[in-house]
Coordinates of C-alpha atoms in Angstrom, one line a residue:
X15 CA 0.0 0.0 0.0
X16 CA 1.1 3.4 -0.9
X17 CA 0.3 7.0 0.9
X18 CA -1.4 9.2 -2.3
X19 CA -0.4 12.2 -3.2
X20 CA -4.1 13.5 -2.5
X21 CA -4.6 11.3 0.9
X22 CA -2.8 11.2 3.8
X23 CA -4.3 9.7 7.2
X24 CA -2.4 9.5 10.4
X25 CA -3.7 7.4 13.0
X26 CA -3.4 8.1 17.1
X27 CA -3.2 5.2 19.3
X28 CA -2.9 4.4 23.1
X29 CA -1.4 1.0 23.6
X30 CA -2.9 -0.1 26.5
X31 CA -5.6 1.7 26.6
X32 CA -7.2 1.2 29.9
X33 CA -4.0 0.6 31.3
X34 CA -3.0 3.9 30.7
X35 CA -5.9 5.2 31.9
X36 CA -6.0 3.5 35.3
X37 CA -2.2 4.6 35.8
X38 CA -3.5 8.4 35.3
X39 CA -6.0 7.3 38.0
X40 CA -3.3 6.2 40.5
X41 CA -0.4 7.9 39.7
X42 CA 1.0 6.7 42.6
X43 CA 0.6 2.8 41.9
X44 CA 3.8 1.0 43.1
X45 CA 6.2 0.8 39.7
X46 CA 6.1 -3.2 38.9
X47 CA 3.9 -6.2 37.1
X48 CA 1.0 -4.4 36.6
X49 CA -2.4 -5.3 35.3
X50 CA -6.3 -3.9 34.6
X51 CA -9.2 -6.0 35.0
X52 CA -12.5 -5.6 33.0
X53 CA -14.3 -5.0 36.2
X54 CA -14.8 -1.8 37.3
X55 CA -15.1 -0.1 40.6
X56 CA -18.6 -0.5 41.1
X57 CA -18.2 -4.2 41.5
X58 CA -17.8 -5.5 44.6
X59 CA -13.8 -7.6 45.4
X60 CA -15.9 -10.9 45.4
X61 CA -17.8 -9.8 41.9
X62 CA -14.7 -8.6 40.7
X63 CA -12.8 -12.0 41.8
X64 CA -15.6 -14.0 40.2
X65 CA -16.2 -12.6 36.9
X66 CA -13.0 -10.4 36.3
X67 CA -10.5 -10.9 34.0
X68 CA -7.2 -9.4 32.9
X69 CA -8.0 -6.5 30.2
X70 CA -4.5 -5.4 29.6
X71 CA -1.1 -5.9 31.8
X72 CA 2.5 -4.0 31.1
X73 CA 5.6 -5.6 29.6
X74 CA 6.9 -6.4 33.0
X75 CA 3.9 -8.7 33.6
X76 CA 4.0 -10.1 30.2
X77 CA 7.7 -11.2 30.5
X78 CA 5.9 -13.2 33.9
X79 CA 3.6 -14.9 32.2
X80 CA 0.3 -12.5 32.5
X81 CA -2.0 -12.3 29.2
X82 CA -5.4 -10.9 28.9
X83 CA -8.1 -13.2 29.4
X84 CA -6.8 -15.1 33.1
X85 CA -8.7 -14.5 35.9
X86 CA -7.0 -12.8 38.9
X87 CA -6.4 -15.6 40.4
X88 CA -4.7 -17.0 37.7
X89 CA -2.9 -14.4 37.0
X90 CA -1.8 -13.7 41.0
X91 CA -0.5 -17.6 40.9
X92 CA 1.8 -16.9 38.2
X93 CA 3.1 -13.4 39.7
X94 CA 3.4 -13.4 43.2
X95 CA 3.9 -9.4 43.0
X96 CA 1.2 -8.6 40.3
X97 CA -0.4 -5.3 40.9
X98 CA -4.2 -5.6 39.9
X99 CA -5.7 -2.0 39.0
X100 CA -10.2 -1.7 38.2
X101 CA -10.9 -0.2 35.0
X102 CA -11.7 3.7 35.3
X103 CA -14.1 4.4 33.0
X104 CA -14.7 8.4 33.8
X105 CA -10.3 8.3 33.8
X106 CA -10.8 6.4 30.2
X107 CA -13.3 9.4 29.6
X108 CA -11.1 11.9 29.9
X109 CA -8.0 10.4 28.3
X110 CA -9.8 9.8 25.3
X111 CA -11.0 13.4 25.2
X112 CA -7.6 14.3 25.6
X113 CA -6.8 12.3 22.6
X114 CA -9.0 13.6 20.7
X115 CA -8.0 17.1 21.5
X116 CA -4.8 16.2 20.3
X117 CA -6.1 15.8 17.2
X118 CA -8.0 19.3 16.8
X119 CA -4.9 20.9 17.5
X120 CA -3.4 19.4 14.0
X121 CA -7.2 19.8 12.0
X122 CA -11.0 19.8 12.2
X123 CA -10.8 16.1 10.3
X124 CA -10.7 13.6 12.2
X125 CA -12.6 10.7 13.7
X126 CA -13.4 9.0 17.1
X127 CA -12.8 5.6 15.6
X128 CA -12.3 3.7 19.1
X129 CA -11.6 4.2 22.5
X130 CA -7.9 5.1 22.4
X131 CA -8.0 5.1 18.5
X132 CA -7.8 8.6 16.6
X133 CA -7.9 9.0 12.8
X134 CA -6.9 12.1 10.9
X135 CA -6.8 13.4 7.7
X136 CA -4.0 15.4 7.2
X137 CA -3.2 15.5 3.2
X138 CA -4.3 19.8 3.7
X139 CA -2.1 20.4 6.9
X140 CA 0.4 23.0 5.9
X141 CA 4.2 21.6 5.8
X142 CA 3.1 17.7 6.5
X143 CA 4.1 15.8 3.7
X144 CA 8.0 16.0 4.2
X145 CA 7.4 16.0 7.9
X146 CA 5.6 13.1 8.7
X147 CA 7.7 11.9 11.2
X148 CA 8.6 14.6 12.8
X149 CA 5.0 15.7 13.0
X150 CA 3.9 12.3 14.6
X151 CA 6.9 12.9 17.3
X152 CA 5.2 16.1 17.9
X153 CA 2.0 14.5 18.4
X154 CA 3.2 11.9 20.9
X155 CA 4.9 14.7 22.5
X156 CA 1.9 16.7 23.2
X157 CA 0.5 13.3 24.6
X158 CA 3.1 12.7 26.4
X159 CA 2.5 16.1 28.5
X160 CA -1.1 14.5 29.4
X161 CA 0.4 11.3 30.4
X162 CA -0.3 9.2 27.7
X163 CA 2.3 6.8 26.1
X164 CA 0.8 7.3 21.9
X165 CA 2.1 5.4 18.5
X166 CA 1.4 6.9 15.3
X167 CA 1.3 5.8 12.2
X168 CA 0.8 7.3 8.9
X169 CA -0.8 5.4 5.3
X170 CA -3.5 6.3 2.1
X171 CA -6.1 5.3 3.6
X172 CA -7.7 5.1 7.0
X173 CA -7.5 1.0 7.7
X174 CA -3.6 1.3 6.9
X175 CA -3.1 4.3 9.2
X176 CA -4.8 2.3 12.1
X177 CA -2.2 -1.0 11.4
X178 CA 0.9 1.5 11.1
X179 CA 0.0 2.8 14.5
X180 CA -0.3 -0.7 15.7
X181 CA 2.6 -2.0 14.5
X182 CA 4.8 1.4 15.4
X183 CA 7.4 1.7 17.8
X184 CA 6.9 5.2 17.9
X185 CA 6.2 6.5 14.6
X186 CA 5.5 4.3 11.7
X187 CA 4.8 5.7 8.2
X188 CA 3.5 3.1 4.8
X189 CA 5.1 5.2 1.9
X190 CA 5.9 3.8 -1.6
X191 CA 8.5 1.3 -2.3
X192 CA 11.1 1.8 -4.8
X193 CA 9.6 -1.6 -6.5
X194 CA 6.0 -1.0 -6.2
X195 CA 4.2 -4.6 -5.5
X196 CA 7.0 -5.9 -4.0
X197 CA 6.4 -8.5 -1.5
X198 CA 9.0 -7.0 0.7
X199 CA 7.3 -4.3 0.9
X200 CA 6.7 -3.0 4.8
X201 CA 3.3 -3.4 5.7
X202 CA 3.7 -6.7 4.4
X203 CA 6.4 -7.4 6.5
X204 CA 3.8 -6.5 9.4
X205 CA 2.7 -9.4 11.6
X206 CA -0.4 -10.8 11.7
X207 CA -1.1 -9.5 15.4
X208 CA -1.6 -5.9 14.1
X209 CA -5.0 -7.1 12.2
X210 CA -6.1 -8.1 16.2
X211 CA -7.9 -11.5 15.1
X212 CA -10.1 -13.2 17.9
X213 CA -8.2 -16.2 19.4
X214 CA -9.9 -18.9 17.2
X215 CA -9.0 -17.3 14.1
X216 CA -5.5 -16.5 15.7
X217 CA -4.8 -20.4 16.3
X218 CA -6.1 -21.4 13.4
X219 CA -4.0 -19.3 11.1
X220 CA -1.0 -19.9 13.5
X221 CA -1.7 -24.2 12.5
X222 CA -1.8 -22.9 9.0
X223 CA 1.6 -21.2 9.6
X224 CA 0.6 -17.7 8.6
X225 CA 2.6 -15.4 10.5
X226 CA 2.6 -12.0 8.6
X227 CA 0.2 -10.2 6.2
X228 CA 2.1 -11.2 3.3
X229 CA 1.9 -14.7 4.4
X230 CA -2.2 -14.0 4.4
X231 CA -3.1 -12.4 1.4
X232 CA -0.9 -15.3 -0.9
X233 CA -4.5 -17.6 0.2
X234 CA -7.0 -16.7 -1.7
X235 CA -9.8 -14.7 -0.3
X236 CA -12.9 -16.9 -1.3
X237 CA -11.2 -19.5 0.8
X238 CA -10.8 -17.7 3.3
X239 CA -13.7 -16.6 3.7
X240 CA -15.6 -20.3 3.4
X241 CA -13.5 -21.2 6.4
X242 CA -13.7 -18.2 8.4
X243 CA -16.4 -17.0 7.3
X244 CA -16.8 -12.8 7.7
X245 CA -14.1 -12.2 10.2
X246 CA -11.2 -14.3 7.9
X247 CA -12.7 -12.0 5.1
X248 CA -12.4 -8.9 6.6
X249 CA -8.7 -10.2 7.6
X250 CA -8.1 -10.7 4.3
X251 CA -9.1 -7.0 2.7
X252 CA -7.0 -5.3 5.7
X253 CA -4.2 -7.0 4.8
X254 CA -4.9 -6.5 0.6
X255 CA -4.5 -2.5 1.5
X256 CA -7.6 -1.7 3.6
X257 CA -11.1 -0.6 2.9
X258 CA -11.9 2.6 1.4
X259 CA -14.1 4.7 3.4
X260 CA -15.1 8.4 4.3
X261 CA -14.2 9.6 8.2
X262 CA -16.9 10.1 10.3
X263 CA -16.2 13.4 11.5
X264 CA -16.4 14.8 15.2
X265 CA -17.9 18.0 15.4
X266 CA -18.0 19.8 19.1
X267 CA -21.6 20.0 20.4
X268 CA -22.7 23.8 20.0
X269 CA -24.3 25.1 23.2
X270 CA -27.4 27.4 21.9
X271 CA -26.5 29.4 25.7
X272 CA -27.2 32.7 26.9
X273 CA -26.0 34.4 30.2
X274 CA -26.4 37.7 31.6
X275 CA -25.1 39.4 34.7
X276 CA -27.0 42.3 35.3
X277 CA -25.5 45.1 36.6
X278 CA -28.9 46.5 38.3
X279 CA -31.1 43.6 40.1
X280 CA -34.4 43.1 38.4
X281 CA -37.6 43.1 41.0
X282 CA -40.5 42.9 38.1
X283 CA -41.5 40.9 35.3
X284 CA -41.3 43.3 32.3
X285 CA -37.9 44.1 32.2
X286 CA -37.2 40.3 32.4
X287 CA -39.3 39.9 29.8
X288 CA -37.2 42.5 27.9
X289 CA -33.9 40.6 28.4
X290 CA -35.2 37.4 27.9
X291 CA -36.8 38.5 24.6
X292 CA -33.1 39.7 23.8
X293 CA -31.3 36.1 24.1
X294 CA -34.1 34.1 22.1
X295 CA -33.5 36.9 19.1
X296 CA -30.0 36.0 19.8
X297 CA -30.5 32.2 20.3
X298 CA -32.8 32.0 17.4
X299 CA -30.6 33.7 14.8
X300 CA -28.2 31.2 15.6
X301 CA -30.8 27.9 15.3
X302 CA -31.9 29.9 12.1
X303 CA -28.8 29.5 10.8
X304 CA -27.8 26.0 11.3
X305 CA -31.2 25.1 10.1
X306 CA -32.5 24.0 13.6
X307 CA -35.7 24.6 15.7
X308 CA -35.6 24.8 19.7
X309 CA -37.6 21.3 21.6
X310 CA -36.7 22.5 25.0
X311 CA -35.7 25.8 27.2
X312 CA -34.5 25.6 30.0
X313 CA -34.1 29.1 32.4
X314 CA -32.0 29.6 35.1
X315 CA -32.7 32.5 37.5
X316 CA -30.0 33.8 40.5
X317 CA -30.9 35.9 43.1
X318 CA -28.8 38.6 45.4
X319 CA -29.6 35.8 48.4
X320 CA -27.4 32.8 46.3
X321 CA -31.1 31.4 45.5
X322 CA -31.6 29.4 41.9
X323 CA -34.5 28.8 40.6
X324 CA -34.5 26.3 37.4
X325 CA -37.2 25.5 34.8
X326 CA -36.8 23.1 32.1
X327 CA -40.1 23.6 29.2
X328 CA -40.6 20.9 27.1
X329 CA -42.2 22.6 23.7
X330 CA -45.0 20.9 22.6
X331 CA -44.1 21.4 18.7
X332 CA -40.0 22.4 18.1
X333 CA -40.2 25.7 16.9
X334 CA -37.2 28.9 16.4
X335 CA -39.8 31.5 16.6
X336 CA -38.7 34.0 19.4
X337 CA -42.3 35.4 19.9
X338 CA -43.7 31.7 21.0
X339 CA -41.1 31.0 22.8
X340 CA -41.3 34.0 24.8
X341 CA -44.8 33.1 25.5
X342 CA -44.0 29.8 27.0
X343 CA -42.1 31.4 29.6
X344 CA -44.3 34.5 30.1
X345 CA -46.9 32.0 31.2
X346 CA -44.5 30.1 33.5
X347 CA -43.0 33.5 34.8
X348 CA -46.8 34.8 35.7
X349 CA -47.2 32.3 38.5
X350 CA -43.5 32.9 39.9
X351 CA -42.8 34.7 43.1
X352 CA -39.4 35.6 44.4
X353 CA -38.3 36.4 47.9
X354 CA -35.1 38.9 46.4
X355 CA -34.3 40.6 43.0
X356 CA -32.8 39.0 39.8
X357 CA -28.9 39.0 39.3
X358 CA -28.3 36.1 37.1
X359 CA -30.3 35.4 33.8
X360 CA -29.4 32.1 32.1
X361 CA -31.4 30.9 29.1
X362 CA -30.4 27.7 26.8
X363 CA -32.3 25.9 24.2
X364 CA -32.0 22.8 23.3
X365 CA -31.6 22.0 19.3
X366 CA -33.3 19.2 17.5
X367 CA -33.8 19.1 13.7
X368 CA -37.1 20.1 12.2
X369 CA -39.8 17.8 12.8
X370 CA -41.6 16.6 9.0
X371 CA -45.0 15.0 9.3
X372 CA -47.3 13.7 6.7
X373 CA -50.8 13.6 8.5
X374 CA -53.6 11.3 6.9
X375 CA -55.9 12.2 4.9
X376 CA -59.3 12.4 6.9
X377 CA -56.7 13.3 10.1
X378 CA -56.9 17.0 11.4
X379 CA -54.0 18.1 13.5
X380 CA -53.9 20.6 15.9
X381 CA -53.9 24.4 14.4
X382 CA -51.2 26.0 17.3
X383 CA -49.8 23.1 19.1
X384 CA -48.2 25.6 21.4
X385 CA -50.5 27.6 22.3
X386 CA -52.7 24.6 23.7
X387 CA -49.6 23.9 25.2
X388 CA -49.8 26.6 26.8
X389 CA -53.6 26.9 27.7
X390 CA -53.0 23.4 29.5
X391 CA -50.1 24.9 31.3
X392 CA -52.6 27.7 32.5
X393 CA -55.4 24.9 33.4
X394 CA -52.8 22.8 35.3
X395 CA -51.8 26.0 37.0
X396 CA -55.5 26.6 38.1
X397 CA -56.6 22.8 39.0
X398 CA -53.4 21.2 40.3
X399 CA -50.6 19.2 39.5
X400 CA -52.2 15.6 37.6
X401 CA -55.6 17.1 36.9
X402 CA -55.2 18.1 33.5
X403 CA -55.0 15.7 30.5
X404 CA -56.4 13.3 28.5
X405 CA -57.5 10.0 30.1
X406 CA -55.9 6.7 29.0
X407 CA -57.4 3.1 30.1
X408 CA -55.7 0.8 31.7
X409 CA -55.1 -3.1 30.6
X410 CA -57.1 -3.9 33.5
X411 CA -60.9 -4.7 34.8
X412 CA -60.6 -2.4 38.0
X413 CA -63.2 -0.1 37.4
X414 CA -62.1 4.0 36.8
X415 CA -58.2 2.2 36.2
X416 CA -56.9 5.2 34.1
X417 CA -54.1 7.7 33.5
X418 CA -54.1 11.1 32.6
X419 CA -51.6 11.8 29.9
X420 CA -51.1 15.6 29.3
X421 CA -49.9 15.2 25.7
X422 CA -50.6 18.2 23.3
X423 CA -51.2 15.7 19.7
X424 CA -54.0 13.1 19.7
X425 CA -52.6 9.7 18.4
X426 CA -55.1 8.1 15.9
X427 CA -57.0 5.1 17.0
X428 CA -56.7 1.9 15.6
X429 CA -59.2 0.4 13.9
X430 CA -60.0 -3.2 15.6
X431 CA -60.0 -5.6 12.6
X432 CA -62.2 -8.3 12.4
X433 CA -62.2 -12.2 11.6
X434 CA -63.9 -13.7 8.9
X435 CA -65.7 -16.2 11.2
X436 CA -66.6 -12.3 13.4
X437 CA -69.6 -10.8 12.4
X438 CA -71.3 -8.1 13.9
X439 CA -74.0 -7.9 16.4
X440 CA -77.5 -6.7 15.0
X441 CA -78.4 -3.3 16.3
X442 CA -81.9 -4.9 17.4
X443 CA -80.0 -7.3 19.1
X444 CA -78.3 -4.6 21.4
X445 CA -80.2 -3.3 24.6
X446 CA -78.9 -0.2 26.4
X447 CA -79.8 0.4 29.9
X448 CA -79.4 3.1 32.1
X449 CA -76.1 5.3 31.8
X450 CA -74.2 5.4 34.9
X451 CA -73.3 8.6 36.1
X452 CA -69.9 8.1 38.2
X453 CA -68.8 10.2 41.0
X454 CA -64.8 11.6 40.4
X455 CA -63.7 10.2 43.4
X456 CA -66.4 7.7 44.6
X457 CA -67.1 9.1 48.3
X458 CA -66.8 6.5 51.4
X459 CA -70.7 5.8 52.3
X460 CA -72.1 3.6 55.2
X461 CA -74.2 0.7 54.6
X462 CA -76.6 -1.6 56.8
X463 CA -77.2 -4.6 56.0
X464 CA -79.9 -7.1 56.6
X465 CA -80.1 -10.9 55.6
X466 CA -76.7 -10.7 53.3
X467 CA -78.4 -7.9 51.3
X468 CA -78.5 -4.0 52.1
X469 CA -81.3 -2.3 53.6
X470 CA -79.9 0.9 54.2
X471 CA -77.3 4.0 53.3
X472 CA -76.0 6.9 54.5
X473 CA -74.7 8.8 51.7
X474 CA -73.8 12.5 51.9
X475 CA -77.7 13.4 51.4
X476 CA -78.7 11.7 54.0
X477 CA -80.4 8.4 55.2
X478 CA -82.2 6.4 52.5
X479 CA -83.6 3.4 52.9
X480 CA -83.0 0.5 50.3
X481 CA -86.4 -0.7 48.9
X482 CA -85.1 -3.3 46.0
X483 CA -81.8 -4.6 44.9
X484 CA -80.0 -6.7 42.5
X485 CA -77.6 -9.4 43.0
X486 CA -74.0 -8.6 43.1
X487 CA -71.1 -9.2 41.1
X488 CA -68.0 -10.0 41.9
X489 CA -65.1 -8.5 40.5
X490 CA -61.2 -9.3 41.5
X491 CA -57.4 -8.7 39.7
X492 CA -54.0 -8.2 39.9
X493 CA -54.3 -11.0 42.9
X494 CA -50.7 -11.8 41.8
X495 CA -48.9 -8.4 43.2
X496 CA -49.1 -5.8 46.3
X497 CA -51.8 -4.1 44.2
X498 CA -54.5 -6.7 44.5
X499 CA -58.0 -5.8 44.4
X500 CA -61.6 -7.2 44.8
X501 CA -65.3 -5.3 44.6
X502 CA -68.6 -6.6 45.5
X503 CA -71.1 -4.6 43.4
X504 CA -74.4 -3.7 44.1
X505 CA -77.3 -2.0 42.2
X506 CA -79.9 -0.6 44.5
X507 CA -83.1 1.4 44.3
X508 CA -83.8 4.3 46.9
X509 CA -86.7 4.9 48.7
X510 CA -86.1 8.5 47.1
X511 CA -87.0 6.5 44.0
X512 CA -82.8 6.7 42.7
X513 CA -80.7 4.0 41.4
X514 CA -77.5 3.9 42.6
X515 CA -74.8 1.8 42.2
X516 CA -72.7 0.9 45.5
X517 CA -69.5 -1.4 46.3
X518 CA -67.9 -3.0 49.4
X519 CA -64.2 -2.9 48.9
X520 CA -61.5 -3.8 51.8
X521 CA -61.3 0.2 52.8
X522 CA -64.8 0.1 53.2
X523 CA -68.1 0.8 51.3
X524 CA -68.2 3.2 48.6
X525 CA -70.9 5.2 46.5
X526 CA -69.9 5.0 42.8
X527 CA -72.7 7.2 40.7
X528 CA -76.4 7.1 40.4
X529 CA -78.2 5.6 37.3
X530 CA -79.9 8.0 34.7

């Protein structure tokens, strides 16, 4: 493989990746046979004894004997002095953050490919292409200062830059050959361990004798592949050259923030209104601009007493219009009291592309999403917390077992399909009785009963006494958790000339409506 005159990639990577990390974790770990287990610290030493395993060890361990895979105790019986290091996964974090800030510094192209595994592309950075090596020294320099040990390696194309970084002692660049093809070439001259084959694949080429990538690609690739099937193809085209393929760029996350110090407090709402009309012009612009539409604000007040109060919106419909937006929190902002002036403002939206909906045909959406948004906001402000929505049944047979979902778009019903052995019912088949009207909460009532049956209740109009009744039903459920219930259901006629309908439960007896 040869580095084009158009393409150059350069490839960042931490040998020992977790490793590394753990050592920037405990900088003071005792210098000798050290390895990291795939456990982390969350796992308790029993867990970690159990179902840990060596992740990674350093070349002093490795001369002892240690290789990833053992358990500890394995690994323990074979170096009596083995340090054993948890995997630090907010220390891996931050190292790989670092390497990727290592990257920026050289250009905006470049990819996260792994964890401890940078790809660049560098063909347009000034002054590189009769530098290469002394630009990858600089790179594992500016590592170096964050504590990480880095190889580089430099090729055409993004799978050769990755196996010259993997088979670098420090810097390791795949340039043309003065006989192109040659099987002397470098990279075929690499061994086989730099493609990282799983351990089956590994023993079985290792019975074949295939020791290098030259060695690999002389078999031909359709036999490969019948006998190792997608990993020994894959193998295969690695070591042919690589793959060709586009970098999948990292781009830092834009914060659509605003923050204000005021230099006079604000005691009222219209000059906050003012300011916060301000930052959405502001924040909007910028949304406009990248072709984005705000799904949440969130608003951050500080007072002169150290006092925050936070508020995160969730819109019902993403929009970038300031006006709407300022309405959302006008109507929070009305029902806010404060106990001190405003220092602080902080406002920050959070960007998500538009949304594109194709409604059906016969299906009518909502005019303003937002501003019923809002009007539930105002009706939730009125009635409570919980009271305001749309009700949604329950998958069960309790009676009056619903939710309230405040959601601002209606999802279309689904239309129950039917059988061909279904058929309909008649309508003159069909008798409707009374409607039930149902008290929103049933009230706690007292009955007396007489014979098994009741024969009189106190309800909160008074005493009536029960002149006919029907025989109850029985309902029961969810018998099969803490949240077991049972009802014994009784329809009754008043002396007052009422139905009503009435249940014993295990709290007690209950009123549910009255019939007509």
């Amino acid at each position: 493989m040869s580095v084009s005159r158009t393409s150059i990639y350069a490839a960042l990577w931490l040998p020992r990746f977790q490793l590394q990390a753990a050592l920037r974790a405990w900088p003071d770990t005792p210098r000798g046979p050290l390895a990291v287990l795939d456990s982390d610290l969350t796992q308790s030493p029993a867990e970690a004894e159990k179902k840990g395993h060596v992740l990674h060890a350093n070349p002093q361990a490795e001369r002892a004997g240690i290789a990833a895979g053992m358990t500890p105790s394995q690994a323990l019986a074979r170096c009596h002095g083995l340090i054993l290091r948890h995997r630090h996964p907010e220390e891996e974090m931050r190292a790989h953050a670092d390497l990727l800030r290592c990257a920026s510094h050289w250009t905006p192209h470049y990819e996260s490919t792994a964890p401890g595994l940078c790809v660049m592309e560098v063909s347009r950075v000034r002054n590189m292409r009769g530098r290469l090596e002394a630009s990858g020294a600089n790179m594992r320099q500016w590592l170096a200062q964050c504590g990480l040990q880095a190889q580089v390696g430099f090729a055409g194309n993004l799978d050769m830059a990755c196996l010259a970084a993997r088979a670098a002692t420090d810097v390791l660049v795949l340039q043309e050959q003065e006989k192109e093809g040659s099987e002397t070439t470098l990279l075929h001259q690499l061994p086989l361990a730099v493609l990282q084959p799983s351990a089956n694949v590994t023993e079985v080429l290792q019975l074949w004798g295939i020791r290098t990538l030259a060695e690999l690609i002389k078999l031909p690739r359709a036999d490969i592949a019948a006998r190792l099937g997608m990993e020994g193809a894959t193998l295969w085209d690695m070591a042919a050259g690589g793959r060709e393929r586009l970098l999948r760029l990292v781009r830092p996350e834009v914060a659509y923030r605003e923050v204000m110090e005021l230099e006079y407090p604000v005691e009222s709402l219209e000059p906050l209104l003012f300011l916060l009309r301000r930052m959405l012009d502001s924040l909007c612009g910028r949304l406009a601009e990248a072709w984005l539409v705000a799904c949440e604000e969130k608003l951050t007040l500080k007072f002169e007493n150290d006092e925050v109060h936070e508020r995160s919106i969730q819109l019902a419909e993403p929009t970038r219009h300031a006006e709407l937006l300022l309405r959302v929190l006008h109507t929070h902002l009305d029902g806010l009291t404060t106990a001190s002036p405003i220092r602080v403002v902080t406002l920050e939206l959070t960007a998500s592309a538009p949304d594109a909906r194709q409604s059906q045909l016969f299906q009518r959406g909502l005019r303003n999403p937002n501003r019923f948004a809002e009007t539930l906001t105002q009706l939730e402000a009125l009635l409570g917390a919980g009271n305001v929505g749309r009700p949604i049944l329950l998958p069960s047979r309790r009676p009056g077992a619903f939710v309230l979902k405040n959601q601002v778009e209606v999802e279309a019903p689904v239309p129950a399909l039917l059988s061909k052995d279904d058929t309909p019912l008649p309508e003159e088949s069909i008798t409707h009785g009374l409607p039930l009207r149902w008290r929103r909460p049933p009230c706690q009532i007292t009955v007396q009963m007489n014979g098994g049956l009741p024969a009189a209740m106190l309800i909160p109009e008074g005493r009536l006494e029960i002149v006919q009744t029907n025989p109850c039903n029985l309902l029961s459920g969810d018998w099969w958790d803490r949240h077991a219930w049972q009802r014994e259901i009784w329809e009754v006629a008043a002396s007052n000339g009422a139905l009503y309908q009435i249940a014993r439960e295990k709290q007690g007896w209950v009123l549910d409506g009255m019939f007509g």
